[in-house]
Short mmCIF file of C-alpha atoms and ligand atoms in Angstrom, two decimals:
data_model
loop_
_atom_site.label_atom_id
_atom_site.label_comp_id
_atom_site.label_asym_id
_atom_site.label_seq_id
_atom_site.Cartn_x
_atom_site.Cartn_y
_atom_site.Cartn_z
CA UNK H 282 -29.17 65.69 28.91
CA UNK H 283 -29.50 67.45 26.14
CA UNK H 284 -31.29 66.14 23.01
CA UNK H 285 -31.30 68.73 20.88
CA UNK H 286 -30.04 72.75 20.48
CA UNK H 287 -31.18 75.70 19.29
CA UNK H 288 -29.41 77.58 17.53
CA UNK H 289 -29.64 81.35 17.55
CA UNK H 290 -26.87 82.81 15.83
CA UNK H 291 -25.44 82.73 11.70
CA UNK H 292 -22.81 82.48 9.88
CA UNK H 293 -19.57 80.48 10.64
CA UNK H 294 -20.44 80.13 14.86
CA UNK H 295 -23.75 78.42 13.30
CA UNK H 296 -21.96 76.20 11.25
CA UNK H 297 -18.88 75.23 14.24
CA UNK H 298 -21.51 74.79 16.48
CA UNK H 299 -24.54 72.66 14.59
CA UNK H 300 -20.72 70.73 13.64
CA UNK H 301 -19.89 70.33 17.44
CA UNK H 302 -23.39 68.57 18.15
CA UNK H 303 -23.19 66.26 15.40
CA UNK H 304 -19.98 64.00 16.41
CA UNK H 305 -21.52 64.27 19.71
CA UNK H 306 -25.31 63.18 18.37
CA UNK H 307 -27.61 66.35 19.76
CA UNK H 308 -30.10 67.17 17.20
CA UNK H 309 -29.35 70.63 15.61
CA UNK H 310 -32.13 73.41 15.33
CA UNK H 311 -31.53 76.12 12.91
CA UNK H 312 -33.08 79.49 13.10
CA UNK H 313 -32.59 81.83 10.29
CA UNK H 314 -33.21 85.58 8.54
CA UNK H 315 -34.72 85.99 4.86
CA UNK H 316 -31.48 86.72 3.56
CA UNK H 317 -29.52 83.33 5.00
CA UNK H 318 -32.28 80.78 3.20
CA UNK H 319 -29.01 79.37 0.79
CA UNK H 320 -26.86 79.43 4.12
CA UNK H 321 -24.65 76.61 5.07
CA UNK H 322 -25.71 76.41 8.76
CA UNK H 323 -29.21 76.21 7.75
CA UNK H 324 -29.40 73.70 5.07
CA UNK H 325 -26.49 71.77 7.59
CA UNK H 326 -29.06 71.58 10.62
CA UNK H 327 -31.74 68.90 11.78
CA UNK H 328 -33.91 71.61 11.18
CA UNK H 329 -34.27 74.77 10.32
CA UNK H 330 -36.77 77.40 11.40
CA UNK H 331 -37.21 81.26 8.98
CA UNK H 332 -37.95 84.11 12.19
CA UNK H 333 -38.53 87.09 10.22
CA UNK H 334 -36.81 89.32 7.09
CA UNK H 335 -32.92 90.39 7.11
CA UNK H 336 -32.40 93.12 9.03
CA UNK H 337 -30.43 91.86 12.81
CA UNK H 338 -33.44 93.59 14.17
CA UNK H 339 -35.59 91.46 12.95
CA UNK H 340 -34.51 87.86 12.85
CA UNK H 341 -31.96 86.84 15.14
CA UNK H 342 -32.38 90.02 18.32
CA UNK H 343 -36.01 88.91 17.78
CA UNK H 344 -36.35 87.27 20.89
CA UNK H 345 -39.88 86.39 21.56
CA UNK H 346 -38.99 84.56 17.57
CA UNK H 347 -37.22 82.89 18.75
CA UNK H 348 -38.33 81.61 21.61
CA UNK H 349 -40.96 80.84 19.48
CA UNK H 350 -38.98 77.98 17.57
CA UNK H 351 -38.04 76.73 20.20
CA UNK H 352 -41.26 76.20 21.47
CA UNK H 353 -42.38 74.58 18.22
CA UNK H 354 -39.57 72.85 17.55
CA UNK H 355 -39.51 71.12 21.35
CA UNK H 356 -35.30 71.80 22.20
CA UNK H 357 -33.44 72.14 25.58
CA UNK H 358 -30.81 74.41 24.81
CA UNK H 359 -30.24 76.92 22.81
CA UNK H 360 -26.37 77.97 22.27
CA UNK H 361 -26.58 81.88 21.30
CA UNK H 362 -23.41 82.23 19.37
CA UNK H 363 -21.35 85.11 20.10
CA UNK H 364 -22.76 89.08 18.60
CA UNK H 365 -26.75 88.78 18.47
CA UNK H 366 -28.42 87.62 21.58
CA UNK H 367 -25.48 85.86 23.08
CA UNK H 368 -24.81 89.20 25.99
CA UNK H 369 -28.16 89.81 26.61
CA UNK H 370 -28.49 89.38 29.99
CA UNK H 371 -32.66 89.57 29.15
CA UNK H 372 -32.75 86.52 26.70
CA UNK H 373 -30.65 83.93 29.41
CA UNK H 374 -34.05 85.24 31.98
CA UNK H 375 -36.58 84.44 29.17
CA UNK H 376 -34.64 80.95 28.78
CA UNK H 377 -34.76 80.59 31.58
CA UNK H 378 -37.91 80.84 32.81
CA UNK H 379 -39.22 79.31 29.69
CA UNK H 380 -36.93 75.88 30.75
CA UNK H 381 -34.08 76.00 28.15
CA UNK H 382 -30.89 75.61 29.11
CA UNK H 383 -29.09 79.00 27.85
CA UNK H 384 -25.60 77.57 27.05
CA UNK H 385 -24.11 79.79 28.98
CA UNK H 386 -22.90 81.53 31.84
CA UNK H 387 -26.61 82.83 34.49
CA UNK H 388 -28.24 86.13 33.14
CA UNK H 389 -27.14 87.61 36.68
CA UNK H 390 -23.30 87.26 35.46
CA UNK H 391 -24.20 88.81 32.28
CA UNK H 392 -25.42 91.38 33.74
CA UNK H 393 -22.71 92.36 35.63
CA UNK H 394 -19.22 91.18 33.60
CA UNK H 395 -21.28 93.59 30.85
CA UNK H 396 -21.61 96.51 32.19
CA UNK H 397 -18.15 96.82 32.20
CA UNK H 398 -17.75 99.02 34.80
CA UNK H 399 -19.32 97.11 37.04
CA UNK H 400 -16.78 94.04 36.12
CA UNK H 401 -14.15 96.14 36.63
CA UNK H 402 -15.12 97.06 40.92
CA UNK H 403 -15.94 93.12 40.52
CA UNK H 404 -12.46 92.09 39.26
CA UNK H 405 -10.40 94.32 41.09
CA UNK H 406 -11.62 93.80 44.46
CA UNK H 407 -10.78 90.93 44.52
CA UNK H 408 -7.04 91.85 43.95
CA UNK H 409 -6.93 92.11 39.98
CA UNK H 410 -4.83 95.07 38.06
CA UNK H 411 -7.31 97.05 36.36
CA UNK H 412 -6.67 100.23 34.19
CA UNK H 413 -6.56 103.78 36.60
CA UNK H 414 -10.05 105.61 36.09
CA UNK H 415 -13.08 106.24 37.52
CA UNK H 416 -14.97 104.51 40.07
CA UNK H 417 -18.11 103.24 37.89
CA UNK H 418 -19.62 105.56 35.72
CA UNK H 419 -19.57 109.02 35.95
CA UNK H 420 -22.74 110.47 35.11
CA UNK H 421 -21.29 114.97 33.69
CA UNK H 422 -18.79 116.08 31.94
CA UNK H 423 -17.90 117.95 35.10
CA UNK H 424 -16.94 114.86 37.14
CA UNK H 425 -15.53 113.27 34.04
CA UNK H 426 -13.41 116.06 33.34
CA UNK H 427 -11.86 116.57 37.33
CA UNK H 428 -11.21 112.57 36.84
CA UNK H 429 -9.40 112.76 33.27
CA UNK H 430 -7.49 115.27 35.08
CA UNK H 431 -6.92 113.94 38.39
CA UNK H 432 -5.49 109.82 35.77
CA UNK H 433 -3.77 112.54 33.72
CA UNK H 434 -3.78 112.86 29.72
CA UNK H 435 -3.83 110.53 27.46
CA UNK H 436 -7.57 108.89 28.33
CA UNK H 437 -10.10 106.93 27.22
CA UNK H 438 -13.48 107.00 27.24
CA UNK H 439 -15.96 104.51 26.78
CA UNK H 440 -19.89 102.63 27.51
CA UNK H 441 -20.83 101.07 30.15
CA UNK H 442 -22.69 98.53 28.02
CA UNK H 443 -19.99 98.89 25.29
CA UNK H 444 -18.89 96.53 22.75
CA UNK H 445 -17.31 95.76 18.82
CA UNK H 446 -15.18 98.56 19.43
CA UNK H 447 -17.52 100.91 19.32
CA UNK H 448 -18.07 103.72 22.02
CA UNK H 449 -14.72 105.03 23.08
CA UNK H 450 -13.11 107.77 22.50
CA UNK H 451 -9.44 109.20 22.90
CA UNK H 452 -8.55 112.17 24.76
CA UNK H 453 -5.78 114.21 24.58
CA UNK H 454 -6.20 117.28 26.67
CA UNK H 455 -8.95 118.54 28.61
CA UNK H 456 -9.99 121.07 25.55
CA UNK H 457 -10.98 118.35 23.48
CA UNK H 458 -12.09 115.78 26.39
CA UNK H 459 -15.49 117.68 26.06
CA UNK H 460 -16.44 117.07 22.73
CA UNK H 461 -14.97 113.64 22.37
CA UNK H 462 -16.42 112.99 25.97
CA UNK H 463 -20.41 114.48 24.25
CA UNK H 464 -19.44 112.17 21.33
CA UNK H 465 -18.76 108.93 23.13
CA UNK H 466 -22.19 109.32 24.80
CA UNK H 467 -24.17 109.62 21.08
CA UNK H 468 -22.24 107.08 20.35
CA UNK H 469 -23.24 105.13 23.06
CA UNK H 470 -26.61 105.74 23.64
CA UNK H 471 -27.46 105.04 19.53
CA UNK H 472 -25.75 101.78 19.45
CA UNK H 473 -25.86 100.28 22.81
CA UNK H 474 -29.26 102.26 24.27
CA UNK H 475 -27.45 103.44 26.94
CA UNK H 476 -25.61 106.17 27.19
CA UNK H 477 -23.90 105.33 30.54
CA UNK H 478 -20.00 106.60 29.78
CA UNK H 479 -16.31 105.68 31.98
CA UNK H 480 -13.09 106.67 31.24
CA UNK H 481 -9.22 104.84 31.84
CA UNK H 482 -6.04 106.21 31.69
CA UNK H 483 -5.20 105.60 28.19
CA UNK H 484 -2.33 103.04 27.71
CA UNK H 485 0.12 104.27 24.96
CA UNK H 486 0.86 100.73 22.83
CA UNK H 487 0.12 98.53 24.94
CA UNK H 488 -0.94 94.79 23.60
CA UNK H 489 -4.41 92.70 24.10
CA UNK H 490 -3.58 89.71 25.43
CA UNK H 491 -6.71 87.71 26.37
CA UNK H 492 -7.13 83.97 28.62
CA UNK H 493 -9.75 82.09 27.65
CA UNK H 494 -11.60 80.64 31.05
CA UNK H 495 -13.36 77.24 31.89
CA UNK H 496 -15.65 77.31 34.72
CA UNK H 497 -18.27 74.11 35.53
CA UNK H 498 -21.43 74.59 38.03
CA UNK H 499 -18.75 71.72 40.36
CA UNK H 500 -17.02 74.79 41.23
CA UNK H 501 -13.79 74.36 38.82
CA UNK H 502 -11.91 76.87 36.56
CA UNK H 503 -9.33 76.04 34.61
CA UNK H 504 -8.26 79.08 32.23
CA UNK H 505 -6.84 77.18 28.37
CA UNK H 506 -3.99 80.31 28.21
CA UNK H 507 -3.63 82.62 25.53
CA UNK H 508 -4.82 84.18 23.08
CA UNK H 509 -2.37 87.36 21.14
CA UNK H 510 -4.85 90.14 19.38
CA UNK H 511 -3.03 93.06 19.37
CA UNK H 512 -3.23 93.00 15.82
CA UNK H 513 -6.41 95.89 15.69
CA UNK H 514 -7.71 97.60 12.78
CA UNK H 515 -10.61 100.67 14.83
CA UNK H 516 -10.59 98.78 18.33
CA UNK H 517 -11.72 96.06 16.41
CA UNK H 518 -9.46 91.97 16.15
CA UNK H 519 -7.74 91.22 12.25
CA UNK H 520 -4.66 88.63 13.72
CA UNK H 521 -4.88 86.33 17.15
CA UNK H 522 -2.86 84.42 17.87
CA UNK H 523 -1.85 81.92 20.44
CA UNK H 524 0.44 81.75 22.33
CA UNK H 525 1.52 85.27 22.53
CA UNK H 526 4.98 86.21 21.46
CA UNK H 527 5.51 87.93 24.51
CA UNK H 528 4.65 86.28 27.49
CA UNK H 529 7.39 84.54 29.06
CA UNK H 530 6.39 81.39 31.19
CA UNK H 531 5.70 83.16 34.12
CA UNK H 532 3.75 86.09 32.89
CA UNK H 533 2.05 83.36 31.51
CA UNK H 534 1.62 81.94 35.24
CA UNK H 535 0.79 85.09 36.47
CA UNK H 536 -1.52 86.02 34.00
CA UNK H 537 -3.69 82.21 34.38
CA UNK H 538 -4.34 82.60 38.10
CA UNK H 539 -5.88 86.78 38.18
CA UNK H 540 -7.83 85.09 35.05
CA UNK H 541 -8.85 82.80 37.29
CA UNK H 542 -9.38 85.17 39.97
CA UNK H 543 -11.94 87.08 37.95
CA UNK H 544 -13.49 84.37 36.13
CA UNK H 545 -14.34 83.32 40.00
CA UNK H 546 -15.06 86.93 41.14
CA UNK H 547 -17.69 86.69 38.50
CA UNK H 548 -19.20 84.07 39.61
CA UNK H 549 -18.56 82.28 36.39
CA UNK H 550 -19.22 79.06 34.61
CA UNK H 551 -19.06 77.95 30.88
CA UNK H 552 -16.24 79.78 28.74
CA UNK H 553 -15.16 83.14 28.96
CA UNK H 554 -13.25 84.98 27.91
CA UNK H 555 -10.94 87.21 30.44
CA UNK H 556 -8.98 90.29 28.49
CA UNK H 557 -5.91 91.85 29.67
CA UNK H 558 -3.97 94.81 28.23
CA UNK H 559 -0.28 94.26 29.09
CA UNK H 560 2.21 97.88 28.70
CA UNK H 561 5.57 97.07 27.50
CA UNK H 562 7.22 96.30 30.96
CA UNK H 563 5.14 93.40 31.40
CA UNK H 564 2.47 95.49 34.17
CA UNK H 565 -0.53 93.57 32.40
CA UNK H 566 -4.15 94.69 33.92
CA UNK H 567 -8.80 93.82 32.98
CA UNK H 568 -10.07 95.31 30.64
CA UNK H 569 -13.47 93.20 30.63
CA UNK H 570 -15.30 90.41 30.47
CA UNK H 571 -16.56 88.30 26.63
CA UNK H 572 -19.41 86.72 28.97
CA UNK H 573 -19.79 84.24 25.67
CA UNK H 574 -17.57 82.52 23.31
CA UNK H 575 -15.17 84.88 21.24
CA UNK H 576 -14.69 85.13 17.36
CA UNK H 577 -11.08 83.63 17.86
CA UNK H 578 -11.92 80.31 19.96
CA UNK H 579 -10.02 77.70 17.39
CA UNK H 580 -6.47 79.03 18.03
CA UNK H 581 -6.75 77.92 21.57
CA UNK H 582 -8.94 74.24 20.11
CA UNK H 583 -5.71 74.08 18.03
CA UNK H 584 -3.00 74.58 20.82
CA UNK H 585 -4.95 72.84 23.14
CA UNK H 586 -7.05 69.85 20.80
CA UNK H 587 -10.24 70.77 23.10
CA UNK H 588 -13.01 71.75 21.68
CA UNK H 589 -14.04 74.86 23.11
CA UNK H 590 -18.24 74.42 21.71
CA UNK H 591 -18.92 70.61 23.39
CA UNK H 592 -16.49 71.43 26.74
CA UNK H 593 -19.29 74.35 26.74
CA UNK H 594 -22.52 71.87 25.55
CA UNK H 595 -20.94 69.30 28.39
CA UNK H 596 -20.95 72.09 31.13
CA UNK H 597 -24.60 73.14 30.42
CA UNK H 598 -25.60 69.73 31.09
CA UNK H 599 -24.04 69.77 34.92
CA UNK H 600 -21.33 68.17 34.30
CA UNK H 601 -17.65 68.37 35.24
CA UNK H 602 -14.93 69.82 32.95
CA UNK H 603 -13.42 66.76 30.76
CA UNK H 604 -9.69 68.06 31.67
CA UNK H 605 -7.59 69.30 34.54
CA UNK H 606 -5.99 72.51 34.32
CA UNK H 607 -2.50 69.82 35.01
CA UNK H 608 -3.32 68.52 31.93
CA UNK H 609 -4.06 71.32 29.32
CA UNK H 610 -0.42 71.24 27.27
CA UNK H 611 -0.04 73.97 24.31
CA UNK H 612 2.44 71.57 22.37
CA UNK H 613 1.04 73.87 19.02
CA UNK H 614 1.28 77.98 18.01
CA UNK H 615 -1.98 78.88 15.78
CA UNK H 616 -2.60 82.05 13.74
CA UNK H 617 -5.91 82.55 12.51
CA UNK H 618 -6.86 85.30 9.85
CA UNK H 619 -10.07 86.77 9.84
CA UNK H 620 -11.31 87.34 6.13
CA UNK H 621 -13.61 90.14 5.31
CA UNK H 622 -15.54 91.26 2.72
CA UNK H 623 -14.69 94.99 2.35
CA UNK H 624 -12.01 97.04 0.14
CA UNK H 625 -8.64 97.54 1.91
CA UNK H 626 -7.85 99.97 -0.88
CA UNK H 627 -11.31 102.08 -0.37
CA UNK H 628 -11.82 102.11 3.57
CA UNK H 629 -12.30 99.07 3.79
CA UNK H 630 -15.26 99.27 2.67
CA UNK H 631 -17.95 96.84 3.28
CA UNK H 632 -18.29 94.65 0.26
CA UNK H 633 -21.48 92.08 -0.15
CA UNK H 634 -22.29 90.40 -3.58
CA UNK H 635 -22.02 86.91 -5.16
CA UNK H 636 -19.08 84.84 -4.63
CA UNK H 637 -17.57 83.63 -7.90
CA UNK H 638 -15.31 80.93 -8.08
CA UNK H 639 -14.50 80.29 -4.64
CA UNK H 640 -11.92 77.43 -3.89
CA UNK H 641 -11.24 77.01 0.29
CA UNK H 642 -6.84 76.48 0.96
CA UNK H 643 -6.36 73.01 2.76
CA UNK H 644 -3.70 70.78 3.58
CA UNK H 645 -1.79 70.39 6.15
CA UNK H 646 -1.85 72.49 9.80
CA UNK H 647 -5.15 74.57 8.70
CA UNK H 648 -8.66 75.27 8.95
CA UNK H 649 -11.45 77.01 7.72
CA UNK H 650 -14.19 77.46 9.74
CA UNK H 651 -16.77 79.58 7.11
CA UNK H 652 -19.87 79.43 6.13
CA UNK H 653 -19.57 80.97 2.23
CA UNK H 654 -19.04 79.30 -1.09
CA UNK H 655 -19.13 79.87 -5.07
CA UNK H 656 -22.11 81.55 -5.74
CA UNK H 657 -23.60 82.44 -2.08
CA UNK H 658 -24.40 85.59 -1.75
CA UNK H 659 -22.56 88.03 1.12
CA UNK H 660 -25.70 90.16 2.05
CA UNK H 661 -25.20 94.26 3.03
CA UNK H 662 -26.52 93.51 6.37
CA UNK H 663 -24.65 91.63 8.40
CA UNK H 664 -20.95 91.69 9.06
CA UNK H 665 -18.59 91.57 6.47
CA UNK H 666 -16.46 88.60 8.21
CA UNK H 667 -16.51 85.34 5.84
CA UNK H 668 -14.23 83.30 7.06
CA UNK H 669 -11.55 83.02 9.74
CA UNK H 670 -8.32 80.36 8.36
CA UNK H 671 -6.72 79.10 11.12
CA UNK H 672 -2.94 77.90 10.39
CA UNK H 673 -0.79 75.71 13.40
CA UNK H 674 1.81 73.71 13.35
CA UNK H 675 4.85 73.67 15.77
CA UNK H 676 6.50 76.46 16.04
CA UNK H 677 5.73 79.91 15.97
CA UNK H 678 8.03 80.10 11.66
CA UNK H 679 5.69 76.96 10.85
CA UNK H 680 2.86 78.36 11.67
CA UNK H 681 2.84 82.12 9.68
CA UNK H 682 4.82 81.00 6.63
CA UNK H 683 1.74 78.13 6.31
CA UNK H 684 -0.33 80.87 6.48
CA UNK H 685 1.44 82.73 4.46
CA UNK H 686 0.96 80.31 1.88
CA UNK H 687 -3.07 79.21 2.81
CA UNK H 688 -3.83 83.39 1.42
CA UNK H 689 -2.15 82.55 -1.08
CA UNK H 690 -4.29 79.61 -2.07
CA UNK H 691 -7.52 81.14 -1.57
CA UNK H 692 -9.52 82.48 -4.61
CA UNK H 693 -12.77 84.00 -3.45
CA UNK H 694 -14.12 85.78 -7.24
CA UNK H 695 -16.58 88.24 -7.01
CA UNK H 696 -16.65 90.38 -4.41
CA UNK H 697 -13.82 92.85 -2.66
CA UNK H 698 -12.01 90.53 -0.04
CA UNK H 699 -8.77 91.61 2.44
CA UNK H 700 -7.06 88.26 1.84
CA UNK H 701 -3.98 90.67 0.11
CA UNK H 702 -4.07 93.14 3.23
CA UNK H 703 -3.91 89.82 5.62
CA UNK H 704 -0.43 88.57 3.54
CA UNK H 705 1.17 91.93 3.25
CA UNK H 706 0.89 92.24 7.38
CA UNK H 707 2.50 87.76 7.75
CA UNK H 708 4.45 89.30 5.79
CA UNK H 709 5.96 92.54 7.04
CA UNK H 710 9.10 91.67 9.63
CA UNK H 711 7.61 94.19 12.06
CA UNK H 712 5.08 91.89 12.79
CA UNK H 713 6.80 88.22 11.60
CA UNK H 714 9.22 89.70 15.19
CA UNK H 715 5.93 89.52 17.34
CA UNK H 716 6.02 93.23 17.27
CA UNK H 717 2.97 93.96 17.45
CA UNK H 718 1.08 96.61 19.67
CA UNK H 719 -2.12 97.54 19.45
CA UNK H 720 -1.44 100.53 17.59
CA UNK H 721 0.60 98.54 15.24
CA UNK H 722 -2.07 98.16 12.19
CA UNK H 723 -2.14 102.30 11.94
CA UNK H 724 1.36 102.97 11.58
CA UNK H 725 1.13 99.33 8.67
CA UNK H 726 -1.52 101.38 6.79
CA UNK H 727 0.16 104.85 7.51
CA UNK H 728 2.91 103.37 5.43
CA UNK H 729 1.79 101.08 2.99
CA UNK H 730 2.07 101.87 -0.50
CA UNK H 731 -2.01 102.72 -1.39
CA UNK H 732 -2.12 100.35 -3.90
CA UNK H 733 -0.43 97.41 -2.44
CA UNK H 734 -3.85 95.67 -1.37
CA UNK H 735 -5.42 95.25 -5.20
CA UNK H 736 -5.80 92.06 -5.93
CA UNK H 737 -4.64 90.78 -8.58
CA UNK H 738 -7.02 88.73 -10.85
P1 ADP G 1052 -14.47 96.58 23.43
O1 ADP G 1052 -15.94 95.82 24.02
O2 ADP G 1052 -15.98 97.23 22.32
O3 ADP G 1052 -13.66 95.26 22.32
P2 ADP G 1052 -12.32 97.02 24.98
O4 ADP G 1052 -12.35 97.58 26.86
O5 ADP G 1052 -12.74 95.24 25.42
O6 ADP G 1052 -13.54 97.14 23.84
O7 ADP G 1052 -11.05 97.09 24.08
C1 ADP G 1052 -11.09 96.86 22.75
C2 ADP G 1052 -9.36 97.53 22.09
O8 ADP G 1052 -10.25 99.17 22.28
C3 ADP G 1052 -8.32 96.72 22.75
O9 ADP G 1052 -7.72 95.74 22.54
C4 ADP G 1052 -7.71 97.87 23.54
O10 ADP G 1052 -7.27 98.48 21.49
C5 ADP G 1052 -7.84 99.31 22.63
N1 ADP G 1052 -7.70 100.10 24.53
C6 ADP G 1052 -9.22 99.44 25.76
N2 ADP G 1052 -9.07 100.73 26.80
C7 ADP G 1052 -8.01 100.49 26.57
C8 ADP G 1052 -6.92 101.28 26.78
N3 ADP G 1052 -7.42 101.97 28.22
N4 ADP G 1052 -5.47 102.35 26.51
C9 ADP G 1052 -5.19 101.34 25.05
N5 ADP G 1052 -6.15 101.21 24.40
C10 ADP G 1052 -7.23 100.80 25.56
#
């Protein structure tokens, strides 16, 4: 029985977890850095403990301080959210040894699936298709070139410990390969403390389509359909939607089956995401599993009506899934735009600062998940995402029209945001026709007039 949860995160996801707990009658403990004292999750949680200075390394990544807070406040469970310690095997292990329920999979599962080369091997053995590539990590450049030549260029060099679109390099021939391999190694060592790399065939213009899965401790595994996350900038998602405009019933069923196979192969428990790339012919390939809640989980919630955070808590409590596969229905279309404090006219440079006037859109079919408000200061220390705007309706067209309406209503003064950029995409015929692949944003930016994203305030 979970009575009290420590939320080991910040921003909108921390607030999202507070809200789910409130509805379940579960007490919440927020932990926060000195920069987040005024944050909504701190104000709305039942209790709050400061765990250090602004820098993530000194606060949200400090397992020791978070576990001390857990002891002091006598919590039963920790929800890690996404990012920070959410995919840290050691942290999950420490929670277990302190007798605290980590709301996520077992530590060893995080380790196994967090190593992308091992994850490929694990699901491939279970018969899930993977992109042709190296068997496991590659030690040196010479072997890597041989493998790349065997696979055929272009190839993508990826960090075994990679995440957040970092540590990936594309090589179009053997000459550029050596340079890219070196810089991928440097970046991976710096970002993840692990320079191990593997190589995969680089697919031209695929779609990124992922499946949400849920698994309980009693062996029940279901999927909640897909999210299309093809609209990406620098391999990072910008707009996500469900269902995917590309999938038909048959392909959805086949990919859903593969997602469940992958989940079983990982011996997985709790909410997770199986990510695939899909080519223009409908061939799909596993790329990785995210062993945590995703930023874009809200679109699945709006399409299926299932509260994923509550399901996570329910699973961690040892209960059975509250729905069966047959009971999962998709009767809406939902779209999410990531609202970021950044300036698209200036290379998407981060734009921290204090928000002046703030007005969030509302009305029928609109959901805003955000920790900010008028007078809130966006810190330069963290990710630039300040809100998730989700719209939904009976059809994709309704959800899209609603998104344009909601984006037009959004007022955030005092800092730069990507709202005009998002509006331009939502109006773009290519996106509206459901044609976006992972190279869409790059192509869109190349043809967009330079000052198109300027705010007209
Ligand atoms: P991360 O864990 O850093 O998010 P992923 O493996 O999930 O990395 O890949 C992120 C994105 O990078 C994908 O959505 C896709 O756009 C691109 N990508 C990854 N692997 C390939 C590949 N083999 N071919 C083409 N694009 C790829």
